mmCIF file of C-alpha atoms in Angstrom:
data_model
loop_
_atom_site.group_PDB
_atom_site.id
_atom_site.type_symbol
_atom_site.label_atom_id
_atom_site.label_comp_id
_atom_site.label_asym_id
_atom_site.label_seq_id
_atom_site.Cartn_x
_atom_site.Cartn_y
_atom_site.Cartn_z
ATOM 1 C CA MET W 114 -10.326 140.970 -127.616
ATOM 2 C CA LYS W 115 -10.198 143.145 -124.496
ATOM 3 C CA LYS W 116 -7.547 145.828 -124.208
ATOM 4 C CA GLU W 117 -6.078 144.027 -121.197
ATOM 5 C CA ASP W 118 -5.367 141.009 -123.409
ATOM 6 C CA LEU W 119 -3.649 142.901 -126.234
ATOM 7 C CA ARG W 120 0.111 142.514 -125.839
ATOM 8 C CA ILE W 121 1.816 145.800 -126.724
ATOM 9 C CA VAL W 122 5.503 146.602 -127.161
ATOM 10 C CA PHE W 123 6.186 150.333 -126.919
ATOM 11 C CA MET W 124 9.138 152.009 -128.645
ATOM 12 C CA GLY W 125 10.329 155.530 -127.899
ATOM 13 C CA THR W 126 13.041 157.594 -126.232
ATOM 14 C CA PRO W 127 12.379 161.274 -125.333
ATOM 15 C CA GLU W 128 9.932 162.966 -122.999
ATOM 16 C CA PHE W 129 7.472 163.385 -125.881
ATOM 17 C CA ALA W 130 7.059 159.595 -126.009
ATOM 18 C CA VAL W 131 6.492 159.276 -122.256
ATOM 19 C CA GLY W 132 3.068 160.908 -122.552
ATOM 20 C CA THR W 133 1.783 158.086 -124.749
ATOM 21 C CA LEU W 134 3.451 155.324 -122.732
ATOM 22 C CA LYS W 135 2.021 156.708 -119.508
ATOM 23 C CA SER W 136 -1.462 156.885 -121.040
ATOM 24 C CA LEU W 137 -1.218 153.245 -122.091
ATOM 25 C CA VAL W 138 -0.161 152.101 -118.633
ATOM 26 C CA GLU W 139 -2.692 154.234 -116.760
ATOM 27 C CA GLY W 140 -5.403 153.276 -119.264
ATOM 28 C CA GLY W 141 -5.072 149.608 -118.401
ATOM 29 C CA TYR W 142 -3.433 148.443 -121.624
ATOM 30 C CA GLN W 143 -0.925 145.610 -121.360
ATOM 31 C CA VAL W 144 2.539 146.954 -122.200
ATOM 32 C CA VAL W 145 4.740 143.862 -122.089
ATOM 33 C CA ALA W 146 8.030 145.575 -122.997
ATOM 34 C CA VAL W 147 9.645 148.870 -123.909
ATOM 35 C CA VAL W 148 12.354 149.433 -126.514
ATOM 36 C CA THR W 149 14.442 152.592 -126.195
ATOM 37 C CA GLN W 150 17.866 153.996 -127.064
ATOM 38 C CA PRO W 151 20.950 152.872 -125.114
ATOM 39 C CA ASP W 152 21.869 155.037 -122.124
ATOM 40 C CA LYS W 153 23.627 158.226 -123.239
ATOM 41 C CA PRO W 154 27.049 159.231 -121.832
ATOM 42 C CA VAL W 155 26.887 162.619 -120.099
ATOM 43 C CA GLY W 156 29.233 164.748 -118.020
ATOM 44 C CA ARG W 157 32.613 166.233 -118.815
ATOM 45 C CA HIS W 158 34.253 162.889 -119.525
ATOM 46 C CA GLY W 159 31.154 160.965 -120.548
ATOM 47 C CA SER W 160 31.632 158.699 -117.583
ATOM 48 C CA VAL W 161 28.015 158.908 -116.428
ATOM 49 C CA LEU W 162 25.299 157.067 -118.349
ATOM 50 C CA GLN W 163 21.932 158.810 -118.544
ATOM 51 C CA PRO W 164 18.868 156.621 -119.252
ATOM 52 C CA SER W 165 16.196 157.975 -121.568
ATOM 53 C CA GLU W 166 12.987 159.448 -120.175
ATOM 54 C CA VAL W 167 11.095 156.463 -121.568
ATOM 55 C CA LYS W 168 13.387 154.003 -119.811
ATOM 56 C CA GLN W 169 13.055 155.833 -116.515
ATOM 57 C CA TYR W 170 9.274 155.681 -116.671
ATOM 58 C CA ALA W 171 9.244 152.043 -117.813
ATOM 59 C CA LEU W 172 11.443 150.964 -114.929
ATOM 60 C CA SER W 173 9.227 152.845 -112.473
ATOM 61 C CA GLN W 174 6.367 150.683 -113.737
ATOM 62 C CA HIS W 175 8.434 147.469 -113.690
ATOM 63 C CA ILE W 176 8.190 147.052 -117.471
ATOM 64 C CA PRO W 177 11.032 145.103 -119.137
ATOM 65 C CA VAL W 178 13.331 147.343 -121.208
ATOM 66 C CA LEU W 179 15.348 146.481 -124.324
ATOM 67 C CA GLN W 180 18.093 148.850 -125.520
ATOM 68 C CA PRO W 181 19.596 147.583 -128.781
ATOM 69 C CA GLU W 182 22.559 149.283 -130.419
ATOM 70 C CA LYS W 183 21.382 147.956 -133.785
ATOM 71 C CA MET W 184 17.783 147.135 -134.584
ATOM 72 C CA LYS W 185 18.780 144.181 -136.794
ATOM 73 C CA ASP W 186 20.923 142.547 -134.110
ATOM 74 C CA PRO W 187 19.841 138.867 -134.016
ATOM 75 C CA ASP W 188 19.911 138.726 -130.214
ATOM 76 C CA PHE W 189 17.660 141.768 -129.973
ATOM 77 C CA VAL W 190 15.242 140.456 -132.604
ATOM 78 C CA GLU W 191 14.996 137.144 -130.778
ATOM 79 C CA ALA W 192 14.481 138.876 -127.417
ATOM 80 C CA LEU W 193 11.769 141.064 -128.939
ATOM 81 C CA ARG W 194 10.034 138.074 -130.522
ATOM 82 C CA ALA W 195 9.918 136.354 -127.124
ATOM 83 C CA PHE W 196 7.398 138.949 -125.881
ATOM 84 C CA HIS W 197 4.815 137.738 -128.456
ATOM 85 C CA ALA W 198 3.484 141.223 -129.088
ATOM 86 C CA ASP W 199 0.182 141.614 -130.911
ATOM 87 C CA LEU W 200 0.950 145.255 -131.683
ATOM 88 C CA GLN W 201 3.884 147.680 -131.527
ATOM 89 C CA VAL W 202 3.454 151.402 -130.855
ATOM 90 C CA VAL W 203 6.259 153.782 -131.844
ATOM 91 C CA VAL W 204 6.656 157.403 -130.707
ATOM 92 C CA ALA W 205 9.757 159.520 -131.456
ATOM 93 C CA PHE W 206 12.065 156.606 -132.157
ATOM 94 C CA ARG W 207 14.455 155.615 -134.915
ATOM 95 C CA MET W 208 13.633 153.961 -138.234
ATOM 96 C CA LEU W 209 12.821 150.260 -137.881
ATOM 97 C CA PRO W 210 13.784 147.407 -140.207
ATOM 98 C CA GLU W 211 11.049 145.212 -141.645
ATOM 99 C CA VAL W 212 12.064 142.288 -139.446
ATOM 100 C CA VAL W 213 10.963 144.436 -136.492
ATOM 101 C CA TRP W 214 7.919 146.387 -137.720
ATOM 102 C CA ALA W 215 6.375 143.368 -139.457
ATOM 103 C CA MET W 216 6.733 141.112 -136.393
ATOM 104 C CA PRO W 217 3.395 141.630 -134.556
ATOM 105 C CA ARG W 218 0.242 140.143 -136.062
ATOM 106 C CA TYR W 219 -1.508 143.545 -135.937
ATOM 107 C CA GLY W 220 1.544 145.392 -137.226
ATOM 108 C CA THR W 221 3.341 148.484 -135.927
ATOM 109 C CA PHE W 222 1.996 152.009 -135.928
ATOM 110 C CA ASN W 223 3.781 155.305 -135.345
ATOM 111 C CA VAL W 224 2.493 158.449 -133.634
ATOM 112 C CA HIS W 225 3.833 161.364 -135.702
ATOM 113 C CA ALA W 226 3.615 165.006 -134.585
ATOM 114 C CA ALA W 227 2.259 166.417 -137.852
ATOM 115 C CA LEU W 228 -0.606 165.979 -140.280
ATOM 116 C CA LEU W 229 1.013 163.569 -142.704
ATOM 117 C CA PRO W 230 1.924 163.649 -145.519
ATOM 118 C CA GLN W 231 3.099 167.125 -144.461
ATOM 119 C CA TYR W 232 6.264 167.394 -142.366
ATOM 120 C CA ARG W 233 7.791 163.975 -142.699
ATOM 121 C CA GLY W 234 11.042 163.809 -140.794
ATOM 122 C CA ALA W 235 12.723 164.220 -137.430
ATOM 123 C CA ALA W 236 11.607 167.736 -136.396
ATOM 124 C CA PRO W 237 7.978 168.265 -137.495
ATOM 125 C CA ILE W 238 7.012 170.493 -134.566
ATOM 126 C CA ASN W 239 9.876 172.934 -135.071
ATOM 127 C CA TRP W 240 9.395 173.219 -138.813
ATOM 128 C CA ALA W 241 5.639 173.758 -138.604
ATOM 129 C CA VAL W 242 6.207 176.790 -136.366
ATOM 130 C CA ILE W 243 9.236 178.010 -138.336
ATOM 131 C CA ASN W 244 7.143 177.980 -141.506
ATOM 132 C CA GLY W 245 4.387 180.010 -139.869
ATOM 133 C CA GLU W 246 1.737 177.301 -140.000
ATOM 134 C CA THR W 247 -1.523 178.060 -138.222
ATOM 135 C CA GLU W 248 -2.362 174.373 -137.849
ATOM 136 C CA THR W 249 -0.518 171.124 -137.351
ATOM 137 C CA GLY W 250 -1.630 167.922 -135.652
ATOM 138 C CA VAL W 251 -0.928 164.275 -134.945
ATOM 139 C CA THR W 252 -1.092 161.270 -137.252
ATOM 140 C CA THR W 253 -1.059 157.548 -136.536
ATOM 141 C CA PHE W 254 0.125 155.397 -139.410
ATOM 142 C CA PHE W 255 1.366 151.881 -140.076
ATOM 143 C CA LEU W 256 5.105 151.616 -140.626
ATOM 144 C CA ASP W 257 6.508 150.438 -143.938
ATOM 145 C CA HIS W 258 9.840 150.555 -145.748
ATOM 146 C CA GLU W 259 10.171 154.353 -146.135
ATOM 147 C CA ILE W 260 10.226 156.832 -143.264
ATOM 148 C CA ASP W 261 6.881 158.466 -142.422
ATOM 149 C CA THR W 262 5.165 157.248 -145.607
ATOM 150 C CA GLY W 263 2.923 154.436 -144.332
ATOM 151 C CA ARG W 264 -0.868 154.160 -144.533
ATOM 152 C CA VAL W 265 -2.647 156.659 -142.308
ATOM 153 C CA ILE W 266 -5.004 155.336 -139.638
ATOM 154 C CA MET W 267 -6.129 158.519 -137.875
ATOM 155 C CA ARG W 268 -5.340 162.237 -137.838
ATOM 156 C CA GLU W 269 -6.228 164.998 -135.368
ATOM 157 C CA PRO W 270 -5.578 168.717 -135.998
ATOM 158 C CA PHE W 271 -4.037 171.171 -133.525
ATOM 159 C CA ALA W 272 -4.195 174.962 -133.861
ATOM 160 C CA ILE W 273 -0.985 177.010 -133.606
ATOM 161 C CA PRO W 274 -1.597 180.540 -132.242
ATOM 162 C CA ASP W 275 0.540 183.255 -133.805
ATOM 163 C CA ASP W 276 2.342 183.868 -130.516
ATOM 164 C CA ALA W 277 2.956 180.175 -129.691
ATOM 165 C CA ASP W 278 6.460 178.791 -129.473
ATOM 166 C CA VAL W 279 7.653 175.211 -129.838
ATOM 167 C CA GLU W 280 7.171 174.462 -126.146
ATOM 168 C CA TYR W 281 3.461 175.253 -126.387
ATOM 169 C CA VAL W 282 2.972 173.139 -129.502
ATOM 170 C CA TYR W 283 5.148 170.328 -128.126
ATOM 171 C CA ASP W 284 3.084 170.075 -124.941
ATOM 172 C CA GLY W 285 -0.178 170.178 -126.853
ATOM 173 C CA LEU W 286 0.850 167.527 -129.362
ATOM 174 C CA MET W 287 2.238 165.283 -126.620
ATOM 175 C CA ARG W 288 -1.208 165.207 -124.997
ATOM 176 C CA LEU W 289 -3.021 164.905 -128.313
ATOM 177 C CA GLY W 290 -0.662 162.137 -129.478
ATOM 178 C CA ALA W 291 -1.370 160.101 -126.360
ATOM 179 C CA GLN W 292 -5.111 160.442 -126.887
ATOM 180 C CA LEU W 293 -4.887 159.513 -130.560
ATOM 181 C CA ALA W 294 -2.713 156.477 -129.826
ATOM 182 C CA LEU W 295 -5.378 155.091 -127.489
ATOM 183 C CA LYS W 296 -8.136 155.782 -130.032
ATOM 184 C CA THR W 297 -6.072 154.002 -132.682
ATOM 185 C CA ILE W 298 -5.488 150.965 -130.478
ATOM 186 C CA ASP W 299 -9.190 150.783 -129.627
ATOM 187 C CA ARG W 300 -10.048 150.891 -133.324
ATOM 188 C CA ILE W 301 -7.587 148.069 -134.016
ATOM 189 C CA ILE W 302 -9.073 146.002 -131.191
ATOM 190 C CA GLU W 303 -12.624 146.608 -132.425
ATOM 191 C CA GLY W 304 -11.683 145.378 -135.885
ATOM 192 C CA ASP W 305 -9.625 142.461 -134.548
ATOM 193 C CA GLY W 306 -6.636 143.871 -136.377
ATOM 194 C CA VAL W 307 -8.559 144.909 -139.468
ATOM 195 C CA VAL W 308 -8.662 148.688 -139.675
ATOM 196 C CA GLU W 309 -9.081 151.114 -142.550
ATOM 197 C CA ALA W 310 -5.809 152.828 -143.381
ATOM 198 C CA ILE W 311 -5.446 155.343 -146.200
ATOM 199 C CA PRO W 312 -2.384 155.595 -148.473
ATOM 200 C CA GLN W 313 -0.814 159.017 -148.051
ATOM 201 C CA GLU W 314 -1.026 159.652 -151.779
ATOM 202 C CA GLN W 315 -4.793 159.950 -151.360
ATOM 203 C CA LEU W 316 -4.330 162.684 -148.765
ATOM 204 C CA THR W 317 -2.120 164.857 -150.959
ATOM 205 C CA CYS W 318 -4.090 167.659 -152.593
ATOM 206 C CA GLU W 319 -3.138 168.605 -156.135
ATOM 207 C CA GLY W 320 -0.942 171.677 -156.257
ATOM 208 C CA VAL W 321 -0.025 171.503 -152.565
ATOM 209 C CA THR W 322 3.707 171.441 -151.836
ATOM 210 C CA LEU W 323 4.800 168.918 -149.237
ATOM 211 C CA ARG W 324 7.125 170.447 -146.674
ATOM 212 C CA PRO W 325 9.807 168.250 -145.077
ATOM 213 C CA ALA W 326 10.914 168.271 -141.431
ATOM 214 C CA PRO W 327 14.610 167.344 -141.466
ATOM 215 C CA LYS W 328 16.762 167.096 -138.365
ATOM 216 C CA ILE W 329 17.857 170.461 -137.002
ATOM 217 C CA PHE W 330 21.551 171.207 -136.544
ATOM 218 C CA LYS W 331 23.387 174.195 -135.052
ATOM 219 C CA ASP W 332 23.864 175.875 -138.428
ATOM 220 C CA THR W 333 20.134 175.494 -139.104
ATOM 221 C CA CYS W 334 19.431 177.771 -136.132
ATOM 222 C CA ARG W 335 21.366 180.841 -137.268
ATOM 223 C CA ILE W 336 19.193 183.892 -137.912
ATOM 224 C CA ASP W 337 19.326 185.521 -141.348
ATOM 225 C CA TRP W 338 18.483 189.170 -140.728
ATOM 226 C CA THR W 339 17.942 189.838 -144.447
ATOM 227 C CA LEU W 340 14.704 187.851 -144.283
ATOM 228 C CA PRO W 341 11.345 189.588 -143.711
ATOM 229 C CA ALA W 342 10.506 190.339 -140.072
ATOM 230 C CA LYS W 343 7.622 187.844 -139.994
ATOM 231 C CA ARG W 344 9.889 185.044 -141.229
ATOM 232 C CA ILE W 345 12.432 185.795 -138.496
ATOM 233 C CA TYR W 346 9.675 186.085 -135.877
ATOM 234 C CA ASP W 347 8.416 182.589 -136.805
ATOM 235 C CA PHE W 348 11.977 181.261 -136.988
ATOM 236 C CA VAL W 349 12.732 182.371 -133.424
ATOM 237 C CA ARG W 350 9.551 180.927 -131.895
ATOM 238 C CA GLY W 351 10.025 177.755 -133.946
ATOM 239 C CA LEU W 352 13.313 177.150 -132.106
ATOM 240 C CA SER W 353 12.310 178.405 -128.648
ATOM 241 C CA PRO W 354 13.109 177.309 -126.036
ATOM 242 C CA TYR W 355 15.157 174.543 -127.632
ATOM 243 C CA PRO W 356 17.548 174.437 -129.422
ATOM 244 C CA GLY W 357 17.322 178.229 -129.694
ATOM 245 C CA ALA W 358 17.817 180.603 -132.625
ATOM 246 C CA TRP W 359 21.176 182.346 -132.545
ATOM 247 C CA THR W 360 23.100 185.201 -134.079
ATOM 248 C CA THR W 361 26.405 186.975 -133.497
ATOM 249 C CA LEU W 362 26.787 190.369 -131.864
ATOM 250 C CA GLN W 363 29.646 192.311 -133.436
ATOM 251 C CA PRO W 364 30.914 195.235 -131.300
ATOM 252 C CA ALA W 365 32.060 198.455 -132.934
ATOM 253 C CA SER W 366 35.577 197.731 -131.734
ATOM 254 C CA ALA W 367 37.756 195.039 -133.232
ATOM 255 C CA ALA W 368 36.699 192.663 -130.460
ATOM 256 C CA GLN W 369 35.554 189.181 -131.385
ATOM 257 C CA PRO W 370 31.817 188.790 -131.982
ATOM 258 C CA SER W 371 29.762 187.064 -129.305
ATOM 259 C CA VAL W 372 27.132 184.385 -129.898
ATOM 260 C CA VAL W 373 23.672 185.439 -128.743
ATOM 261 C CA LYS W 374 20.589 183.240 -128.528
ATOM 262 C CA ILE W 375 17.224 184.905 -129.159
ATOM 263 C CA TYR W 376 14.204 183.338 -127.444
ATOM 264 C CA HIS W 377 11.386 185.818 -127.906
ATOM 265 C CA THR W 378 10.627 188.683 -130.272
ATOM 266 C CA THR W 379 7.698 190.987 -130.999
ATOM 267 C CA LYS W 380 6.465 192.216 -134.353
ATOM 268 C CA VAL W 381 6.466 196.025 -134.562
ATOM 269 C CA GLN W 382 5.449 198.738 -137.015
ATOM 270 C CA ASP W 383 8.843 200.508 -137.048
ATOM 271 C CA ALA W 384 10.214 200.268 -140.568
ATOM 272 C CA LEU W 385 13.800 201.408 -139.851
ATOM 273 C CA GLN W 386 14.025 202.552 -143.451
ATOM 274 C CA GLY W 387 17.504 202.749 -144.967
ATOM 275 C CA MET W 388 19.146 200.664 -142.265
ATOM 276 C CA SER W 389 21.112 197.526 -143.088
ATOM 277 C CA PRO W 390 19.677 194.220 -141.815
ATOM 278 C CA GLY W 391 21.131 193.462 -138.391
ATOM 279 C CA SER W 392 21.485 197.125 -137.422
ATOM 280 C CA ILE W 393 20.320 197.928 -133.896
ATOM 281 C CA ILE W 394 18.227 200.836 -132.601
ATOM 282 C CA ARG W 395 17.634 201.447 -128.908
ATOM 283 C CA LYS W 396 14.488 203.232 -127.714
ATOM 284 C CA GLY W 397 14.705 203.439 -123.946
ATOM 285 C CA ASN W 398 14.494 199.852 -122.738
ATOM 286 C CA VAL W 399 13.431 198.591 -126.166
ATOM 287 C CA MET W 400 15.834 197.041 -128.674
ATOM 288 C CA LEU W 401 14.886 196.967 -132.350
ATOM 289 C CA VAL W 402 16.773 195.162 -135.103
ATOM 290 C CA ALA W 403 16.491 195.963 -138.797
ATOM 291 C CA THR W 404 15.329 193.084 -141.024
ATOM 292 C CA GLY W 405 14.873 192.618 -144.741
ATOM 293 C CA ASP W 406 11.593 194.528 -144.757
ATOM 294 C CA GLY W 407 11.334 196.382 -141.455
ATOM 295 C CA ALA W 408 12.179 195.749 -137.833
ATOM 296 C CA LEU W 409 11.765 193.234 -135.049
ATOM 297 C CA GLN W 410 11.756 193.880 -131.311
ATOM 298 C CA ILE W 411 14.027 191.598 -129.276
ATOM 299 C CA ASP W 412 12.500 190.674 -125.911
ATOM 300 C CA THR W 413 14.509 187.791 -124.436
ATOM 301 C CA LEU W 414 18.082 186.774 -125.181
ATOM 302 C CA GLN W 415 21.107 184.976 -123.791
ATOM 303 C CA MET W 416 24.760 185.882 -124.249
ATOM 304 C CA ALA W 417 27.236 183.013 -124.444
ATOM 305 C CA GLY W 418 28.135 181.855 -120.956
ATOM 306 C CA LYS W 419 25.404 183.971 -119.356
ATOM 307 C CA LYS W 420 21.870 183.375 -118.119
ATOM 308 C CA ARG W 421 18.809 184.113 -120.208
ATOM 309 C CA MET W 422 17.540 187.645 -119.558
ATOM 310 C CA GLN W 423 15.006 190.234 -120.557
ATOM 311 C CA VAL W 424 16.319 192.837 -122.984
ATOM 312 C CA ARG W 425 15.745 195.689 -120.528
ATOM 313 C CA ASP W 426 18.218 194.022 -118.146
ATOM 314 C CA PHE W 427 20.646 193.375 -120.983
ATOM 315 C CA LEU W 428 20.532 197.030 -122.077
ATOM 316 C CA ASN W 429 21.273 198.256 -118.551
ATOM 317 C CA GLY W 430 24.735 196.761 -118.904
ATOM 318 C CA PHE W 431 25.263 197.429 -122.612
ATOM 319 C CA HIS W 432 25.152 201.183 -123.228
ATOM 320 C CA ASP W 433 26.735 201.247 -126.702
ATOM 321 C CA ILE W 434 24.427 198.655 -128.236
ATOM 322 C CA GLU W 435 23.651 200.897 -131.236
ATOM 323 C CA GLN W 436 27.301 200.688 -132.241
ATOM 324 C CA CYS W 437 26.944 196.906 -132.612
ATOM 325 C CA VAL W 438 25.574 194.776 -135.429
ATOM 326 C CA LEU W 439 23.828 191.409 -135.424
ATOM 327 C CA SER W 440 24.842 189.009 -138.165
#
């Protein structure tokens, strides 16, 4: 079978998925339909409906779009079946029921932004950086009944520099994921649907702890200044630029604390011995914060209701910063 004859249904929602969809279209593969989330209400009163990035791209390419509220809805399942897909490709989408993932004759594979079986879950990129990993990657695997546990088709590693934030890793994995998806499809075509896929249990080394990648909520993003400086450094870059690590700035007065987002920090040698975690020291235009085992330099932050700024600009308007505490 030629790639132009393989009927593909693509499923995805955010920008991360657009990279793979665009590569399929520009690579000459036949994408017969796209499945994405329903339009999201935005604006003060939720009166404006915002289509997903995947939908916007699909419509620009005149590809039919399905947006089911429920994946088991009989009308949706029937509409999906009418496209007679040979293969379904999933990137950054929700969990699928068997009636959907088992529909195509060549099955359904997912592009996951981690080296499975590590970092199963909704936020693998964030957690890999938060945990200080020096390497992550992309995995393609066939879907089955449990989330992110199916048989692995291909994996490609991706190095994480020590100064990289989530945006860097996100962009790199988006490109790598698109490339790996095409390689996976070509392998499936070459084997006429028969392709070697390895159970994840065979990829789990004895004694290695599997780290999960659960969804990140607001409370997940709060900085714990009692942790070692390196842990906080990784935590901040693992949430930068989105959703952003945050803390509260408590003035010396009885005023209410303010929420502050921290976007960039630098590891330093200053120990700040004897100072409580969260204590602040100013050295000219430099702001240091005591941690559980030393100090961390804050470089970029954002006060609630304000624009993001460099610390030197923040300090110009905050002369009693050493009387405040971060918590």
